[in-house]
Short mmCIF file of C-alpha atoms and ligand atoms in Angstrom, two decimals:
data_model
loop_
_atom_site.label_atom_id
_atom_site.label_comp_id
_atom_site.label_asym_id
_atom_site.label_seq_id
_atom_site.Cartn_x
_atom_site.Cartn_y
_atom_site.Cartn_z
CA MET A 1245 -22.16 24.81 13.13
CA ALA A 1246 -25.33 24.92 15.30
CA THR A 1247 -26.96 21.47 15.46
CA SER A 1248 -30.32 22.68 14.13
CA SER A 1249 -28.89 24.29 10.98
CA LEU A 1250 -26.71 21.21 10.41
CA GLN A 1251 -29.81 18.98 10.60
CA LYS A 1252 -31.47 21.09 7.86
CA LYS A 1253 -28.70 20.38 5.37
CA PRO A 1254 -29.54 17.75 2.74
CA LEU A 1255 -27.89 14.35 2.60
CA PRO A 1256 -25.40 13.93 -0.28
CA PRO A 1257 -26.87 13.14 -3.72
CA GLY A 1258 -27.09 9.55 -5.00
CA SER A 1259 -29.26 6.59 -4.20
CA LEU A 1260 -29.38 4.34 -1.13
CA GLY A 1261 -31.23 1.63 -3.07
CA LEU A 1262 -33.33 -0.94 -1.24
CA PRO A 1263 -33.76 -0.56 2.52
CA PHE A 1264 -31.34 -2.80 4.50
CA ILE A 1265 -29.60 -4.11 1.40
CA GLY A 1266 -28.82 -1.16 -0.81
CA GLU A 1267 -27.54 -1.19 -4.34
CA PRO A 1268 -24.52 -3.05 -5.64
CA PRO A 1269 -22.25 -0.12 -6.46
CA ARG A 1270 -19.06 -0.70 -8.33
CA LEU A 1271 -16.87 1.02 -5.76
CA LEU A 1272 -13.65 -0.37 -7.22
CA ASP A 1273 -14.61 0.26 -10.84
CA LEU A 1274 -12.72 3.31 -12.07
CA ASP A 1275 -15.03 4.03 -15.06
CA PHE A 1276 -18.07 4.00 -12.80
CA LEU A 1277 -16.35 6.22 -10.21
CA MET A 1278 -15.35 8.75 -12.89
CA GLU A 1279 -18.98 8.88 -14.11
CA GLN A 1280 -20.16 9.53 -10.54
CA TYR A 1281 -17.49 12.23 -10.13
CA ALA A 1282 -18.67 13.98 -13.31
CA LYS A 1283 -22.29 13.70 -12.18
CA TYR A 1284 -22.10 14.60 -8.48
CA GLY A 1285 -18.70 16.22 -7.85
CA PRO A 1286 -16.91 15.65 -4.54
CA ILE A 1287 -19.48 13.66 -2.55
CA TRP A 1288 -22.32 11.17 -3.14
CA LYS A 1289 -24.00 8.44 -1.18
CA THR A 1290 -24.76 4.76 -1.59
CA ARG A 1291 -25.66 1.74 0.57
CA VAL A 1292 -23.89 -1.62 0.57
CA LEU A 1293 -25.13 -4.58 2.64
CA GLY A 1294 -27.05 -2.24 4.91
CA ARG A 1295 -24.15 0.20 5.46
CA ASP A 1296 -24.74 3.83 4.46
CA ILE A 1297 -21.67 5.13 2.71
CA ALA A 1298 -20.54 8.66 1.80
CA VAL A 1299 -18.02 8.53 -1.06
CA PHE A 1300 -15.49 11.41 -1.09
CA MET A 1301 -13.81 12.15 -4.43
CA GLY A 1302 -11.21 14.53 -5.81
CA PRO A 1303 -8.47 16.59 -4.14
CA GLU A 1304 -10.68 18.80 -1.93
CA ALA A 1305 -12.58 15.80 -0.61
CA ASN A 1306 -9.28 13.93 -0.04
CA ARG A 1307 -7.97 16.90 1.92
CA PHE A 1308 -11.10 16.92 4.08
CA VAL A 1309 -10.94 13.20 4.93
CA LEU A 1310 -7.18 13.15 5.43
CA GLN A 1311 -6.53 16.52 7.03
CA THR A 1312 -9.01 19.33 7.66
CA GLY A 1313 -11.96 17.13 8.69
CA ALA A 1314 -9.97 14.17 10.09
CA GLN A 1315 -11.44 14.68 13.60
CA HIS A 1316 -14.87 13.54 12.32
CA PHE A 1317 -13.59 10.10 11.36
CA SER A 1318 -12.45 6.89 13.02
CA TRP A 1319 -10.17 4.37 11.33
CA ARG A 1320 -11.33 1.56 13.60
CA ASP A 1321 -15.02 1.96 12.69
CA GLY A 1322 -14.17 2.18 8.98
CA TRP A 1323 -12.78 -1.34 8.62
CA PRO A 1324 -15.00 -4.42 8.55
CA PRO A 1325 -14.76 -6.47 11.80
CA THR A 1326 -13.01 -9.28 9.87
CA PHE A 1327 -10.12 -6.95 9.15
CA VAL A 1328 -9.75 -6.11 12.83
CA GLU A 1329 -9.94 -9.79 13.81
CA LEU A 1330 -7.35 -10.87 11.25
CA LEU A 1331 -4.86 -8.05 11.83
CA GLY A 1332 -5.36 -7.48 15.57
CA HIS A 1333 -5.29 -4.26 17.56
CA SER A 1334 -2.68 -2.44 15.50
CA LEU A 1335 -2.02 1.09 14.21
CA PHE A 1336 -4.55 0.66 11.37
CA VAL A 1337 -7.43 0.39 13.82
CA GLN A 1338 -6.27 2.80 16.50
CA ASP A 1339 -7.55 6.36 16.86
CA GLY A 1340 -6.91 9.59 18.74
CA GLU A 1341 -4.35 9.72 21.54
CA GLU A 1342 -3.72 5.97 21.49
CA HIS A 1343 -2.87 6.15 17.79
CA ARG A 1344 -0.63 9.21 18.26
CA GLN A 1345 1.40 7.47 20.97
CA LYS A 1346 1.82 4.18 19.13
CA ARG A 1347 2.74 5.88 15.86
CA LYS A 1348 5.41 7.86 17.71
CA LEU A 1349 6.87 4.61 19.06
CA ILE A 1350 6.93 3.00 15.62
CA MET A 1351 8.25 5.93 13.55
CA PRO A 1352 11.95 5.68 14.57
CA ALA A 1353 12.10 2.38 12.65
CA PHE A 1354 11.40 4.39 9.46
CA HIS A 1355 13.53 7.49 10.04
CA ARG A 1356 16.59 8.47 8.05
CA GLN A 1357 19.20 6.72 10.25
CA ALA A 1358 17.21 3.49 10.39
CA LEU A 1359 16.78 3.53 6.59
CA HIS A 1360 20.50 4.06 6.20
CA ASN A 1361 21.09 0.93 8.30
CA TYR A 1362 18.74 -1.07 6.04
CA LEU A 1363 20.50 -0.23 2.76
CA ASP A 1364 23.06 -3.05 2.52
CA THR A 1365 20.53 -5.73 3.49
CA MET A 1366 18.05 -4.50 0.85
CA ASP A 1367 20.87 -4.41 -1.70
CA ASP A 1368 21.90 -8.02 -0.87
CA ILE A 1369 18.35 -9.33 -1.07
CA ALA A 1370 17.60 -7.50 -4.35
CA ARG A 1371 20.79 -8.89 -5.93
CA ARG A 1372 19.91 -12.44 -4.83
CA TYR A 1373 16.42 -12.18 -6.33
CA VAL A 1374 17.45 -10.85 -9.74
CA GLU A 1375 20.05 -13.65 -9.98
CA LYS A 1376 17.39 -16.19 -9.06
CA TRP A 1377 15.02 -14.78 -11.69
CA ALA A 1378 17.67 -14.98 -14.39
CA THR A 1379 18.13 -18.66 -13.48
CA LEU A 1380 14.39 -19.33 -13.47
CA GLY A 1381 13.93 -17.68 -16.88
CA GLU A 1382 10.14 -17.78 -16.78
CA PHE A 1383 7.89 -17.09 -13.80
CA ARG A 1384 4.86 -15.25 -12.47
CA TRP A 1385 6.30 -11.92 -11.40
CA LEU A 1386 3.68 -10.86 -8.86
CA GLN A 1387 4.33 -13.97 -6.75
CA GLN A 1388 8.10 -13.45 -6.96
CA ASN A 1389 7.74 -9.78 -6.05
CA LYS A 1390 5.70 -10.79 -3.01
CA GLN A 1391 8.53 -13.06 -1.90
CA TYR A 1392 11.09 -10.31 -2.46
CA THR A 1393 9.18 -7.64 -0.53
CA PHE A 1394 8.26 -10.13 2.20
CA GLU A 1395 11.89 -11.12 2.64
CA VAL A 1396 12.94 -7.46 2.86
CA ALA A 1397 10.19 -6.71 5.40
CA SER A 1398 10.71 -9.78 7.57
CA THR A 1399 14.51 -9.41 7.60
CA LEU A 1400 14.48 -5.70 8.39
CA LEU A 1401 11.37 -5.50 10.53
CA THR A 1402 11.68 -8.73 12.54
CA GLY A 1403 15.34 -9.70 12.10
CA SER A 1404 14.66 -13.05 10.44
CA GLU A 1405 17.69 -14.61 8.75
CA PRO A 1406 17.82 -14.35 4.94
CA GLY A 1407 16.10 -17.33 3.36
CA ASP A 1408 14.32 -18.31 6.65
CA ASP A 1409 11.14 -20.05 5.62
CA ILE A 1410 10.28 -17.11 3.35
CA GLU A 1411 8.23 -19.07 0.88
CA ARG A 1412 6.07 -20.67 3.58
CA LEU A 1413 5.52 -17.39 5.42
CA SER A 1414 4.77 -15.48 2.23
CA LYS A 1415 2.12 -18.12 1.36
CA LEU A 1416 0.61 -17.78 4.85
CA PHE A 1417 0.21 -14.06 4.16
CA ILE A 1418 -1.53 -14.79 0.87
CA THR A 1419 -4.01 -17.01 2.78
CA LEU A 1420 -4.45 -14.35 5.49
CA THR A 1421 -5.09 -11.64 2.89
CA ARG A 1422 -7.74 -13.74 1.15
CA GLY A 1423 -9.66 -13.62 4.44
CA PHE A 1424 -10.20 -9.83 4.09
CA VAL A 1425 -12.38 -10.24 1.04
CA THR A 1426 -14.44 -13.27 1.92
CA VAL A 1427 -17.54 -14.15 3.95
CA PRO A 1428 -16.52 -14.73 7.59
CA VAL A 1429 -17.57 -18.37 7.95
CA ARG A 1430 -15.10 -19.95 10.35
CA TRP A 1431 -15.02 -23.65 9.45
CA PRO A 1432 -11.44 -24.86 9.02
CA TRP A 1433 -11.99 -25.53 5.27
CA THR A 1434 -13.49 -22.10 4.43
CA PRO A 1435 -11.24 -19.26 3.19
CA TYR A 1436 -11.96 -17.31 6.37
CA GLY A 1437 -11.19 -20.33 8.61
CA GLN A 1438 -7.94 -20.81 6.70
CA ALA A 1439 -7.10 -17.12 7.10
CA LEU A 1440 -7.56 -17.43 10.89
CA ALA A 1441 -5.30 -20.50 10.93
CA ALA A 1442 -2.68 -18.64 8.86
CA ARG A 1443 -2.84 -15.78 11.38
CA GLU A 1444 -2.08 -18.22 14.24
CA GLU A 1445 0.93 -19.64 12.36
CA LEU A 1446 2.24 -16.15 11.62
CA LEU A 1447 1.84 -15.12 15.27
CA LYS A 1448 3.95 -18.14 16.31
CA TYR A 1449 6.70 -16.94 13.99
CA ILE A 1450 6.41 -13.37 15.29
CA ASP A 1451 6.46 -14.57 18.93
CA ALA A 1452 9.71 -16.41 18.36
CA ALA A 1453 11.12 -13.27 16.69
CA ILE A 1454 10.08 -11.14 19.70
CA ASP A 1455 11.86 -13.52 22.15
CA ASN A 1456 14.89 -13.50 19.95
CA ARG A 1457 15.05 -9.70 19.73
CA ARG A 1458 14.59 -9.31 23.50
CA ALA A 1459 17.61 -11.60 23.98
CA ASN A 1460 19.75 -10.15 21.15
CA PRO A 1461 18.66 -6.63 20.14
CA THR A 1462 20.14 -5.40 16.82
CA HIS A 1463 19.22 -2.60 14.38
CA ASP A 1464 15.96 -4.02 13.05
CA ALA A 1465 12.57 -2.43 13.70
CA LEU A 1466 11.45 -5.09 16.19
CA SER A 1467 14.59 -4.55 18.29
CA LEU A 1468 13.69 -0.86 18.47
CA LEU A 1469 10.10 -1.71 19.36
CA VAL A 1470 10.90 -4.17 22.18
CA GLN A 1471 13.14 -1.57 23.83
CA THR A 1472 10.94 1.45 23.31
CA ARG A 1473 9.01 3.16 26.16
CA ASP A 1474 6.09 5.57 25.89
CA GLU A 1475 5.82 8.94 27.66
CA ASP A 1476 4.85 7.16 30.91
CA GLY A 1477 7.76 4.75 30.66
CA GLN A 1478 5.51 1.83 29.60
CA ALA A 1479 6.82 -0.79 27.18
CA LEU A 1480 4.61 -2.34 24.49
CA THR A 1481 3.03 -5.58 25.72
CA ASN A 1482 3.67 -8.84 23.86
CA GLU A 1483 0.17 -8.69 22.40
CA GLU A 1484 0.75 -5.16 21.09
CA LEU A 1485 4.14 -6.10 19.66
CA GLN A 1486 2.54 -9.05 17.88
CA ALA A 1487 -0.24 -6.94 16.39
CA GLN A 1488 1.99 -4.06 15.26
CA THR A 1489 4.53 -6.46 13.75
CA LEU A 1490 1.86 -8.45 11.90
CA LEU A 1491 0.44 -5.18 10.53
CA MET A 1492 3.83 -3.94 9.36
CA LEU A 1493 4.60 -7.22 7.63
CA PHE A 1494 1.20 -7.13 5.95
CA ALA A 1495 1.16 -3.43 5.03
CA GLY A 1496 4.83 -3.53 4.14
CA HIS A 1497 4.89 -6.23 1.51
CA GLU A 1498 1.61 -6.69 -0.43
CA THR A 1499 1.52 -3.04 -1.46
CA SER A 1500 5.14 -2.79 -2.59
CA ALA A 1501 4.84 -6.09 -4.51
CA SER A 1502 1.79 -4.71 -6.31
CA MET A 1503 3.61 -1.52 -7.26
CA LEU A 1504 6.76 -3.34 -8.40
CA THR A 1505 4.66 -5.54 -10.67
CA SER A 1506 2.93 -2.50 -12.20
CA LEU A 1507 6.32 -0.80 -12.62
CA ALA A 1508 7.74 -3.75 -14.55
CA MET A 1509 4.61 -3.87 -16.70
CA ALA A 1510 4.61 -0.12 -17.42
CA LEU A 1511 8.32 -0.14 -18.31
CA TYR A 1512 7.78 -3.03 -20.74
CA GLN A 1513 4.77 -1.34 -22.33
CA ASN A 1514 6.53 2.05 -22.69
CA PRO A 1515 9.92 1.36 -24.33
CA HIS A 1516 10.87 5.06 -24.54
CA VAL A 1517 10.45 5.35 -20.75
CA LEU A 1518 12.47 2.17 -20.22
CA GLU A 1519 15.31 3.58 -22.36
CA LYS A 1520 15.41 6.86 -20.46
CA ALA A 1521 15.39 5.06 -17.12
CA ARG A 1522 18.24 2.80 -18.32
CA ALA A 1523 20.24 5.83 -19.47
CA GLU A 1524 19.89 7.49 -16.06
CA GLN A 1525 21.19 4.35 -14.33
CA ALA A 1526 24.13 4.10 -16.72
CA MET A 1527 25.18 7.68 -15.87
CA LEU A 1528 25.40 6.85 -12.16
CA ASN A 1529 28.28 4.38 -12.51
CA ILE A 1530 27.04 2.22 -9.67
CA GLY A 1531 29.79 -0.26 -8.84
CA GLU A 1532 29.59 -3.18 -6.41
CA ARG A 1533 27.49 -1.38 -3.81
CA MET A 1534 24.51 0.95 -3.95
CA THR A 1535 24.80 4.04 -1.71
CA MET A 1536 22.22 6.50 -0.36
CA ASP A 1537 23.80 9.08 -2.69
CA HIS A 1538 23.04 6.89 -5.71
CA LEU A 1539 19.44 6.57 -4.60
CA ARG A 1540 19.13 10.34 -4.28
CA GLN A 1541 20.37 10.88 -7.84
CA MET A 1542 17.57 9.18 -9.78
CA PRO A 1543 15.15 12.03 -10.62
CA TYR A 1544 13.76 10.28 -13.70
CA LEU A 1545 13.12 7.03 -11.82
CA ASP A 1546 11.40 9.09 -9.11
CA MET A 1547 9.03 10.46 -11.78
CA VAL A 1548 8.35 6.94 -13.07
CA LEU A 1549 7.49 5.83 -9.54
CA LYS A 1550 5.06 8.71 -9.15
CA GLU A 1551 3.43 7.96 -12.48
CA VAL A 1552 2.92 4.32 -11.45
CA GLU A 1553 1.54 5.49 -8.09
CA ARG A 1554 -0.88 7.72 -10.04
CA MET A 1555 -2.05 5.20 -12.63
CA TYR A 1556 -1.77 1.98 -10.62
CA PRO A 1557 -2.23 2.82 -6.92
CA PRO A 1558 -1.88 -0.48 -5.00
CA VAL A 1559 -4.49 0.46 -2.37
CA PRO A 1560 -7.98 1.13 -3.79
CA ALA A 1561 -9.40 3.37 -1.07
CA GLY A 1562 -9.30 4.51 2.54
CA PHE A 1563 -12.24 3.62 4.81
CA ARG A 1564 -13.42 5.55 7.87
CA GLY A 1565 -16.30 5.48 10.33
CA VAL A 1566 -18.13 8.81 10.86
CA VAL A 1567 -17.99 9.57 14.61
CA GLU A 1568 -19.96 12.85 14.57
CA THR A 1569 -22.37 14.42 12.08
CA PHE A 1570 -20.72 17.09 9.93
CA GLU A 1571 -21.19 19.16 6.80
CA PHE A 1572 -19.10 18.87 3.67
CA ALA A 1573 -19.74 20.80 0.41
CA GLY A 1574 -23.21 21.81 1.65
CA TYR A 1575 -24.27 18.25 2.54
CA ARG A 1576 -24.82 16.57 5.90
CA VAL A 1577 -23.04 13.30 6.64
CA PRO A 1578 -24.60 11.61 9.68
CA GLU A 1579 -22.79 9.93 12.57
CA GLY A 1580 -22.67 6.15 12.13
CA TRP A 1581 -22.15 6.27 8.34
CA THR A 1582 -19.07 4.93 6.64
CA ALA A 1583 -16.85 7.28 4.63
CA LEU A 1584 -14.71 6.14 1.76
CA TYR A 1585 -12.16 7.96 -0.39
CA PRO A 1586 -11.27 6.12 -3.62
CA ILE A 1587 -7.59 6.83 -4.25
CA ASN A 1588 -7.56 6.77 -8.04
CA VAL A 1589 -10.27 9.37 -8.80
CA ALA A 1590 -8.15 12.50 -8.20
CA HIS A 1591 -5.34 10.70 -10.07
CA ARG A 1592 -7.45 10.65 -13.27
CA ASP A 1593 -8.96 14.12 -12.94
CA PRO A 1594 -8.42 15.84 -16.32
CA SER A 1595 -8.49 19.29 -14.70
CA ILE A 1596 -5.31 18.30 -12.79
CA TYR A 1597 -3.50 15.82 -15.07
CA THR A 1598 -3.27 16.42 -18.81
CA ASP A 1599 -4.36 13.39 -20.78
CA PRO A 1600 -4.76 11.45 -17.52
CA ASN A 1601 -5.03 7.99 -19.11
CA THR A 1602 -1.61 8.25 -20.77
CA PHE A 1603 1.51 6.96 -19.02
CA ASP A 1604 3.73 10.05 -18.95
CA PRO A 1605 6.29 10.29 -16.09
CA GLU A 1606 7.43 13.76 -17.21
CA ARG A 1607 4.19 15.29 -15.96
CA PHE A 1608 6.01 15.24 -12.60
CA SER A 1609 9.07 17.15 -13.90
CA PRO A 1610 9.81 20.45 -12.11
CA GLU A 1611 8.65 22.36 -15.25
CA ARG A 1612 5.24 20.67 -15.48
CA ASN A 1613 4.73 19.75 -11.81
CA GLU A 1614 1.19 18.50 -12.43
CA SER A 1615 0.66 17.20 -8.89
CA SER A 1616 1.03 20.67 -7.35
CA VAL A 1617 -2.65 20.68 -6.33
CA PRO A 1618 -2.63 19.49 -2.68
CA PHE A 1619 -4.00 15.96 -2.15
CA SER A 1620 -4.12 15.20 -5.88
CA LEU A 1621 -1.63 12.31 -5.53
CA VAL A 1622 -2.62 10.12 -2.59
CA GLY A 1623 -1.33 6.63 -3.36
CA PHE A 1624 0.25 6.62 0.12
CA GLY A 1625 -2.63 8.47 1.82
CA GLY A 1626 -1.88 11.90 3.31
CA GLY A 1627 -2.07 14.19 6.34
CA ALA A 1628 -1.05 13.08 9.84
CA ARG A 1629 -1.70 9.41 9.04
CA VAL A 1630 0.21 9.24 5.78
CA CYS A 1631 1.83 5.84 5.16
CA VAL A 1632 4.64 5.23 7.69
CA GLY A 1633 6.50 3.03 5.22
CA TYR A 1634 6.68 5.51 2.30
CA ALA A 1635 10.47 5.98 2.33
CA PHE A 1636 11.09 2.29 3.11
CA ALA A 1637 8.97 1.24 0.12
CA GLN A 1638 10.62 3.78 -2.22
CA MET A 1639 14.02 2.45 -1.21
CA GLU A 1640 13.30 -1.25 -1.70
CA MET A 1641 11.64 -0.54 -5.06
CA LYS A 1642 14.41 1.73 -6.36
CA ILE A 1643 17.17 -0.71 -5.38
CA LEU A 1644 15.49 -3.59 -7.20
CA LEU A 1645 14.63 -1.43 -10.23
CA SER A 1646 18.19 -0.21 -10.48
CA TYR A 1647 19.39 -3.83 -10.85
CA LEU A 1648 16.64 -4.60 -13.36
CA LEU A 1649 17.42 -1.55 -15.49
CA ARG A 1650 21.19 -2.00 -15.49
CA HIS A 1651 21.50 -5.73 -16.12
CA PHE A 1652 18.28 -7.41 -17.23
CA GLU A 1653 15.49 -7.45 -19.81
CA TRP A 1654 12.05 -9.03 -19.75
CA GLU A 1655 9.05 -9.75 -21.96
CA LEU A 1656 5.48 -10.37 -20.91
CA ALA A 1657 4.05 -13.70 -22.11
CA GLU A 1658 1.52 -13.26 -24.93
CA ARG A 1659 -1.54 -15.22 -23.83
CA GLN A 1660 -2.41 -13.90 -20.39
CA ASN A 1661 -4.93 -11.58 -18.80
CA LEU A 1662 -3.27 -8.32 -17.79
CA LYS A 1663 -6.50 -6.67 -16.67
CA MET A 1664 -5.77 -4.86 -13.40
CA VAL A 1665 -7.97 -6.00 -10.50
CA TYR A 1666 -8.04 -5.25 -6.78
CA ARG A 1667 -7.44 -8.51 -4.78
CA PRO A 1668 -7.27 -6.65 -2.33
CA THR A 1669 -4.22 -4.74 -3.70
CA LEU A 1670 -3.97 -3.99 -7.42
CA MET A 1671 -2.61 -6.77 -9.62
CA PRO A 1672 -2.72 -8.10 -13.20
CA LYS A 1673 -5.36 -10.82 -13.16
CA ASP A 1674 -3.00 -13.66 -14.11
CA GLY A 1675 -0.13 -12.49 -11.90
CA MET A 1676 2.02 -11.43 -14.90
CA GLN A 1677 3.93 -14.28 -16.51
CA VAL A 1678 7.33 -13.11 -17.87
CA ARG A 1679 10.44 -14.28 -19.69
CA PHE A 1680 13.49 -12.79 -17.97
CA ARG A 1681 17.17 -12.75 -18.90
CA ARG A 1682 20.47 -10.98 -18.44
CA ARG A 1683 21.16 -8.28 -21.09
C1 HEM B 680 4.09 0.83 -2.39
C2 HEM B 680 3.98 0.60 -1.10
C3 HEM B 680 2.90 1.17 -0.20
C4 HEM B 680 1.72 1.79 -0.50
C5 HEM B 680 1.14 2.11 -1.88
C6 HEM B 680 1.08 2.13 0.76
C7 HEM B 680 -0.13 2.79 0.87
C8 HEM B 680 -0.70 3.25 2.05
C9 HEM B 680 -1.89 4.04 2.16
C10 HEM B 680 -2.76 4.48 0.99
C11 HEM B 680 -2.10 4.30 3.47
C12 HEM B 680 -3.24 5.17 4.04
C13 HEM B 680 -4.58 4.48 3.98
C14 HEM B 680 -5.74 5.36 4.41
O1 HEM B 680 -5.69 6.60 4.35
O2 HEM B 680 -6.78 4.78 4.78
C15 HEM B 680 -1.04 3.65 4.21
C16 HEM B 680 -0.92 3.63 5.60
C17 HEM B 680 -0.02 2.86 6.28
N1 HEM B 680 1.05 2.15 5.72
FE1 HEM B 680 1.52 2.01 3.77
N2 HEM B 680 1.87 1.70 1.78
C18 HEM B 680 3.01 1.12 1.25
C19 HEM B 680 4.08 0.58 1.95
C20 HEM B 680 4.14 0.45 3.32
C21 HEM B 680 5.22 -0.13 4.06
C22 HEM B 680 6.53 -0.63 3.42
C23 HEM B 680 4.85 -0.13 5.37
C24 HEM B 680 5.59 -0.61 6.59
C25 HEM B 680 6.67 -1.33 6.60
C26 HEM B 680 3.55 0.50 5.46
C27 HEM B 680 2.84 0.70 6.63
C28 HEM B 680 1.70 1.50 6.73
C29 HEM B 680 1.05 1.78 8.01
C30 HEM B 680 1.46 1.24 9.38
C31 HEM B 680 -0.01 2.66 7.72
C32 HEM B 680 -1.01 3.26 8.73
C33 HEM B 680 -0.45 4.60 9.23
C34 HEM B 680 -1.30 5.20 10.35
O3 HEM B 680 -2.45 4.84 10.50
O4 HEM B 680 -0.79 6.09 11.05
N3 HEM B 680 3.14 0.84 4.19
N4 HEM B 680 -0.19 3.02 3.33
#
């Protein structure tokens, strides 16, 4: 569009509040977002701590941010500088050609053959955890799920030995993650200072893993990464390997732990769904070992996973920097603004999902197929930068769930706060205390 006619377009509706400060919008509050969606449709504006923000909502807006308008956005400029400092120069903050090349180097670790090689290890770890939980009897499930998903990620992505320091490393990640949502004051006793220290400890662990994989390459993702060469024959530097590995460990365990916790909660709260999921598992006659064939024959569990992705998406939103002024839905979004797409808004759109606040996995059955509208289910993002770990996460969740459904039962403790909050992934406020036993 000619620059002059673009400049004449109005800014999106909404209020920027006070100059320099803005208004305190409730960008993670679903009720508020749904009100804004009803009032303004696919785009509105706000200002937070001096940053002008365009909020994109609903499937068409998701499609624009993730696919058709992706060239107007930068991932790097979307994240706060603290995020970049804590996670390093990794895929999350790379753009354009650099991103394309690095993603291509990383993808083989998540392709079909690689996933096939991961199956037995995931199966062993899942079995060990459910046995441990039956022995514990009572525990906070979110924390345990974080240990499970961290052990899967660190074993398969960095080649650590089962049991290696998992509890300590998982705690370091919790400290690191707290740093994303805090004021960046760097004294050693502040949450941000502690997050930086946790990052240093984690990098030491990753460094040792890199040396180890260079000396003894196996089938894990880091072995693939240390050997890989780009189109010009260049290997990843140690610094790049560190950053990409730290990102994969971070992205690969918090999110899956969040979703597993919501899955266990939803199954407990919807006994008819639990029964159907148990019946499907019983039909599969899984013996000593899970196979890829078993995992492919769980259509009902697949629907349950989608319904949890819809109602309890672990990631609240995607953030982008606007790198050139553009028009969307008749409005002008200026260069230098931040763009944000809240993931759960399309998921609760009543014109797409019938009775959207009801937990109903069968909405994803082939007959009803309610997510047929493109970009209406975006719990893993979408377009060219869709989550690289989608299939990995599905596999580790399905393997664990299969054990839970076949052999165990659980109850949520009565006096606890199950309100779902983003910290920074979605979780029940008290971490979900459960009583767990063999059936
Ligand atoms: C339930 C589990 C998971 C959920 C819900 C999830 C969600 C997401 C979402 C929403 C995005 C896109 C964000 C945006 O558009 O701004 C994303 C990207 C990404 N995810 Fe995941 N993720 C999960 C598991 C994993 C795992 C297991 C890994 C790796 C082991 C992983 C690695 C990544 C990476 C590297 C990206 C960035 C891709 C790129 O920029 O090209 N994720 N994920």
